[in-house]
PDB file of C-alpha atoms in Angstrom:
ATOM      1  CA  MET A 153       2.599 -11.886   9.642  1.00  0.00           C
ATOM      2  CA  THR A 154      -0.298 -14.107   8.626  1.00  0.00           C
ATOM      3  CA  VAL A 155      -1.607 -16.886  10.843  1.00  0.00           C
ATOM      4  CA  ILE A 156      -4.336 -19.430  10.410  1.00  0.00           C
ATOM      5  CA  VAL A 157      -5.864 -21.108  13.425  1.00  0.00           C
ATOM      6  CA  GLY A 158      -8.265 -23.965  13.130  1.00  0.00           C
ATOM      7  CA  ARG A 159      -9.150 -27.537  13.853  1.00  0.00           C
ATOM      8  CA  LYS A 160     -10.060 -30.768  12.125  1.00  0.00           C
ATOM      9  CA  LYS A 161     -13.689 -31.736  12.218  1.00  0.00           C
ATOM     10  CA  ASP A 162     -15.913 -34.609  11.192  1.00  0.00           C
ATOM     11  CA  GLY A 163     -17.689 -34.516   7.863  1.00  0.00           C
ATOM     12  CA  ASN A 164     -16.558 -33.210   4.526  1.00  0.00           C
ATOM     13  CA  ILE A 165     -17.218 -29.450   4.731  1.00  0.00           C
ATOM     14  CA  CYS A 166     -14.480 -26.890   5.335  1.00  0.00           C
ATOM     15  CA  GLN A 167     -15.326 -23.495   6.797  1.00  0.00           C
ATOM     16  CA  LEU A 168     -12.870 -20.640   6.473  1.00  0.00           C
ATOM     17  CA  GLY A 169     -13.055 -17.028   7.579  1.00  0.00           C
ATOM     18  CA  THR A 170     -10.877 -13.945   7.568  1.00  0.00           C
ATOM     19  CA  SER A 171     -10.602 -10.944   9.815  1.00  0.00           C
ATOM     20  CA  ALA A 172      -8.913  -8.917   7.041  1.00  0.00           C
ATOM     21  CA  LYS A 173      -9.976  -5.315   6.732  1.00  0.00           C
ATOM     22  CA  GLY A 174     -10.621  -3.826   3.349  1.00  0.00           C
ATOM     23  CA  ALA A 175     -12.038  -6.918   1.702  1.00  0.00           C
ATOM     24  CA  ASN A 176     -15.379  -5.913   0.184  1.00  0.00           C
ATOM     25  CA  GLU A 177     -16.387  -9.538  -0.179  1.00  0.00           C
ATOM     26  CA  PRO A 178     -17.832 -12.124   2.177  1.00  0.00           C
ATOM     27  CA  LYS A 179     -15.456 -12.891   5.027  1.00  0.00           C
ATOM     28  CA  MET A 180     -16.632 -16.480   5.530  1.00  0.00           C
ATOM     29  CA  ILE A 181     -16.814 -19.346   3.028  1.00  0.00           C
ATOM     30  CA  THR A 182     -17.622 -23.040   3.083  1.00  0.00           C
ATOM     31  CA  PHE A 183     -16.579 -25.659   0.563  1.00  0.00           C
ATOM     32  CA  PRO A 184     -16.381 -29.445   0.401  1.00  0.00           C
ATOM     33  CA  VAL A 185     -13.124 -31.272   1.021  1.00  0.00           C
ATOM     34  CA  PRO A 186     -11.724 -31.709  -2.491  1.00  0.00           C
ATOM     35  CA  THR A 187     -11.530 -35.135  -4.075  1.00  0.00           C
ATOM     36  CA  LYS A 188     -10.168 -36.411  -7.360  1.00  0.00           C
ATOM     37  CA  ASP A 189     -13.708 -36.461  -8.749  1.00  0.00           C
ATOM     38  CA  SER A 190     -14.660 -33.099  -7.232  1.00  0.00           C
ATOM     39  CA  PRO A 191     -11.643 -30.763  -7.212  1.00  0.00           C
ATOM     40  CA  LEU A 192     -11.707 -27.188  -5.963  1.00  0.00           C
ATOM     41  CA  VAL A 193     -12.227 -24.441  -8.537  1.00  0.00           C
ATOM     42  CA  PRO A 194     -11.615 -20.694  -8.340  1.00  0.00           C
ATOM     43  CA  GLY A 195     -14.561 -18.445  -7.597  1.00  0.00           C
ATOM     44  CA  LYS A 196     -15.811 -15.764  -5.242  1.00  0.00           C
ATOM     45  CA  PRO A 197     -14.728 -14.351  -2.893  1.00  0.00           C
ATOM     46  CA  SER A 198     -11.423 -13.705  -4.611  1.00  0.00           C
ATOM     47  CA  TRP A 199      -9.348 -13.801  -1.393  1.00  0.00           C
ATOM     48  CA  ALA A 200     -10.333 -17.447  -0.934  1.00  0.00           C
ATOM     49  CA  ASN A 201      -8.776 -18.431  -4.276  1.00  0.00           C
ATOM     50  CA  TYR A 202      -5.303 -18.193  -2.746  1.00  0.00           C
ATOM     51  CA  VAL A 203      -6.322 -20.659  -0.048  1.00  0.00           C
ATOM     52  CA  LYS A 204      -8.174 -22.953  -2.457  1.00  0.00           C
ATOM     53  CA  GLY A 205      -5.169 -22.983  -4.793  1.00  0.00           C
ATOM     54  CA  VAL A 206      -2.842 -24.075  -2.008  1.00  0.00           C
ATOM     55  CA  ILE A 207      -5.282 -26.800  -0.952  1.00  0.00           C
ATOM     56  CA  ALA A 208      -5.496 -27.986  -4.567  1.00  0.00           C
ATOM     57  CA  ASN A 209      -1.680 -28.165  -4.774  1.00  0.00           C
ATOM     58  CA  PHE A 210      -1.136 -29.743  -1.370  1.00  0.00           C
ATOM     59  CA  PRO A 211       0.340 -33.231  -1.885  1.00  0.00           C
ATOM     60  CA  GLU A 212      -1.712 -34.948   0.845  1.00  0.00           C
ATOM     61  CA  ARG A 213      -5.407 -35.459   1.373  1.00  0.00           C
ATOM     62  CA  ILE A 214      -6.792 -32.996   3.882  1.00  0.00           C
ATOM     63  CA  PRO A 215      -9.562 -33.499   6.434  1.00  0.00           C
ATOM     64  CA  ALA A 216     -12.550 -31.200   6.880  1.00  0.00           C
ATOM     65  CA  PHE A 217     -11.690 -28.179   9.023  1.00  0.00           C
ATOM     66  CA  ASP A 218     -12.853 -24.925  10.564  1.00  0.00           C
ATOM     67  CA  ALA A 219     -10.285 -22.126  10.361  1.00  0.00           C
ATOM     68  CA  MET A 220      -9.818 -18.394  10.703  1.00  0.00           C
ATOM     69  CA  ILE A 221      -7.185 -16.191   9.044  1.00  0.00           C
ATOM     70  CA  ALA A 222      -5.616 -13.159  10.719  1.00  0.00           C
ATOM     71  CA  SER A 223      -2.942 -11.035   9.095  1.00  0.00           C
ATOM     72  CA  SER A 224      -1.000  -7.873   9.776  1.00  0.00           C
ATOM     73  CA  VAL A 225       0.040  -7.699   6.096  1.00  0.00           C
ATOM     74  CA  PRO A 226      -2.145  -5.114   4.305  1.00  0.00           C
ATOM     75  CA  LEU A 227      -4.230  -6.558   1.472  1.00  0.00           C
ATOM     76  CA  GLY A 228      -3.271  -5.313  -1.992  1.00  0.00           C
ATOM     77  CA  GLY A 229      -0.510  -3.108  -0.615  1.00  0.00           C
ATOM     78  CA  GLY A 230       2.261  -4.678  -2.667  1.00  0.00           C
ATOM     79  CA  LEU A 231       3.707  -6.224   0.483  1.00  0.00           C
ATOM     80  CA  SER A 232       3.374  -9.894  -0.420  1.00  0.00           C
ATOM     81  CA  SER A 233       0.020 -10.399   1.297  1.00  0.00           C
ATOM     82  CA  SER A 234      -0.838 -13.174  -1.173  1.00  0.00           C
ATOM     83  CA  ALA A 235       2.423 -15.077  -0.575  1.00  0.00           C
ATOM     84  CA  SER A 236       1.989 -14.657   3.156  1.00  0.00           C
ATOM     85  CA  LEU A 237      -1.519 -16.123   2.946  1.00  0.00           C
ATOM     86  CA  GLU A 238      -0.402 -18.980   0.693  1.00  0.00           C
ATOM     87  CA  VAL A 239       2.489 -20.006   2.933  1.00  0.00           C
ATOM     88  CA  ALA A 240       0.349 -19.713   6.071  1.00  0.00           C
ATOM     89  CA  THR A 241      -2.239 -21.941   4.384  1.00  0.00           C
ATOM     90  CA  TYR A 242       0.360 -24.543   3.388  1.00  0.00           C
ATOM     91  CA  THR A 243       1.779 -24.545   6.918  1.00  0.00           C
ATOM     92  CA  PHE A 244      -1.721 -24.936   8.370  1.00  0.00           C
ATOM     93  CA  LEU A 245      -2.376 -27.892   6.038  1.00  0.00           C
ATOM     94  CA  GLU A 246       0.923 -29.490   7.098  1.00  0.00           C
ATOM     95  CA  GLN A 247      -0.204 -29.353  10.715  1.00  0.00           C
ATOM     96  CA  LEU A 248      -3.712 -30.523   9.867  1.00  0.00           C
ATOM     97  CA  SER A 249      -2.507 -33.518   7.836  1.00  0.00           C
ATOM     98  CA  GLY A 250       0.554 -34.357   9.921  1.00  0.00           C
ATOM     99  CA  LYS A 251       2.698 -34.279   6.752  1.00  0.00           C
ATOM    100  CA  GLU A 252       5.430 -31.637   6.868  1.00  0.00           C
ATOM    101  CA  GLU A 253       7.085 -30.770   3.553  1.00  0.00           C
ATOM    102  CA  LYS A 254      10.841 -31.161   4.033  1.00  0.00           C
ATOM    103  CA  ASP A 255      11.618 -29.681   0.598  1.00  0.00           C
ATOM    104  CA  LEU A 256      11.143 -25.929   1.151  1.00  0.00           C
ATOM    105  CA  LYS A 257      11.603 -25.225  -2.566  1.00  0.00           C
ATOM    106  CA  ALA A 258       8.653 -27.541  -3.324  1.00  0.00           C
ATOM    107  CA  LYS A 259       6.555 -25.729  -0.707  1.00  0.00           C
ATOM    108  CA  ALA A 260       7.320 -22.317  -2.242  1.00  0.00           C
ATOM    109  CA  LEU A 261       6.641 -23.580  -5.775  1.00  0.00           C
ATOM    110  CA  ALA A 262       3.292 -25.100  -4.719  1.00  0.00           C
ATOM    111  CA  CYS A 263       2.286 -21.719  -3.281  1.00  0.00           C
ATOM    112  CA  GLN A 264       3.358 -19.931  -6.473  1.00  0.00           C
ATOM    113  CA  LYS A 265       1.355 -22.433  -8.562  1.00  0.00           C
ATOM    114  CA  ALA A 266      -1.699 -21.681  -6.411  1.00  0.00           C
ATOM    115  CA  GLU A 267      -1.395 -18.024  -7.315  1.00  0.00           C
ATOM    116  CA  HIS A 268      -0.954 -18.790 -11.014  1.00  0.00           C
ATOM    117  CA  ASP A 269      -3.800 -21.302 -11.268  1.00  0.00           C
ATOM    118  CA  PHE A 270      -6.417 -20.006  -8.826  1.00  0.00           C
ATOM    119  CA  ALA A 271      -5.800 -16.260  -8.534  1.00  0.00           C
ATOM    120  CA  ASN A 272      -4.814 -15.935 -12.205  1.00  0.00           C
ATOM    121  CA  MET A 273      -1.737 -13.952 -11.207  1.00  0.00           C
ATOM    122  CA  PRO A 274       1.433 -14.928 -13.134  1.00  0.00           C
ATOM    123  CA  CYS A 275       3.749 -13.873 -10.303  1.00  0.00           C
ATOM    124  CA  GLY A 276       7.400 -14.668  -9.811  1.00  0.00           C
ATOM    125  CA  ILE A 277       8.765 -16.812  -6.994  1.00  0.00           C
ATOM    126  CA  MET A 278      10.525 -14.224  -4.789  1.00  0.00           C
ATOM    127  CA  ASP A 279       7.649 -13.524  -2.384  1.00  0.00           C
ATOM    128  CA  GLN A 280       6.869 -17.201  -1.801  1.00  0.00           C
ATOM    129  CA  PHE A 281      10.542 -18.080  -1.304  1.00  0.00           C
ATOM    130  CA  ILE A 282      11.155 -15.398   1.292  1.00  0.00           C
ATOM    131  CA  SER A 283       7.870 -16.257   3.034  1.00  0.00           C
ATOM    132  CA  VAL A 284       8.911 -19.920   3.256  1.00  0.00           C
ATOM    133  CA  MET A 285      12.633 -19.546   3.904  1.00  0.00           C
ATOM    134  CA  GLY A 286      13.161 -16.158   5.513  1.00  0.00           C
ATOM    135  CA  LYS A 287      14.770 -16.117   8.942  1.00  0.00           C
ATOM    136  CA  LYS A 288      14.924 -13.157  11.303  1.00  0.00           C
ATOM    137  CA  GLY A 289      18.315 -11.450  11.179  1.00  0.00           C
ATOM    138  CA  SER A 290      19.358 -13.232   7.969  1.00  0.00           C
ATOM    139  CA  ALA A 291      19.522 -12.488   4.270  1.00  0.00           C
ATOM    140  CA  LEU A 292      18.380 -14.852   1.521  1.00  0.00           C
ATOM    141  CA  LEU A 293      20.111 -14.919  -1.859  1.00  0.00           C
ATOM    142  CA  LEU A 294      17.679 -15.916  -4.585  1.00  0.00           C
ATOM    143  CA  ASP A 295      19.243 -16.075  -8.037  1.00  0.00           C
ATOM    144  CA  CYS A 296      16.610 -17.060 -10.605  1.00  0.00           C
ATOM    145  CA  ARG A 297      18.761 -16.578 -13.711  1.00  0.00           C
ATOM    146  CA  TYR A 298      19.521 -20.269 -14.124  1.00  0.00           C
ATOM    147  CA  GLY A 299      16.958 -21.875 -11.847  1.00  0.00           C
ATOM    148  CA  LEU A 300      19.531 -22.053  -9.037  1.00  0.00           C
ATOM    149  CA  PHE A 301      18.555 -21.272  -5.480  1.00  0.00           C
ATOM    150  CA  TYR A 302      21.047 -20.702  -2.660  1.00  0.00           C
ATOM    151  CA  PHE A 303      20.120 -20.974   0.975  1.00  0.00           C
TER     152      PHE A 303
END
């Protein structure tokens, strides 16, 4: 499970940290709230690119915020840690902006696009879909052969 806790704040600077173990990079970053004239770009630390990519693909304007990430999903362990972080970020932004995405497919695709564009990882959609749509005690059929998704 990955959770992000935070709050809106005045100004235009976002501050984001992680408690993740194993990251050999800075655990705290700051960046300006993106605008059309000054969009976010990938950079260092690499873990932050997943978050920045989701912010860049979020359909609403976001306010400045302070936030902290905590996760029980091991980094780089092949257990969908990136999808977990992306979906947690999108969900955090929904709460921050007050704009919940009703189209869960669009939410999953925005998270996948973040990974493609900002983390430079041409991943499939399975991890994002199960992170968005998975329900305890249920199975999810995802058939990507024809672009059809069953829920």
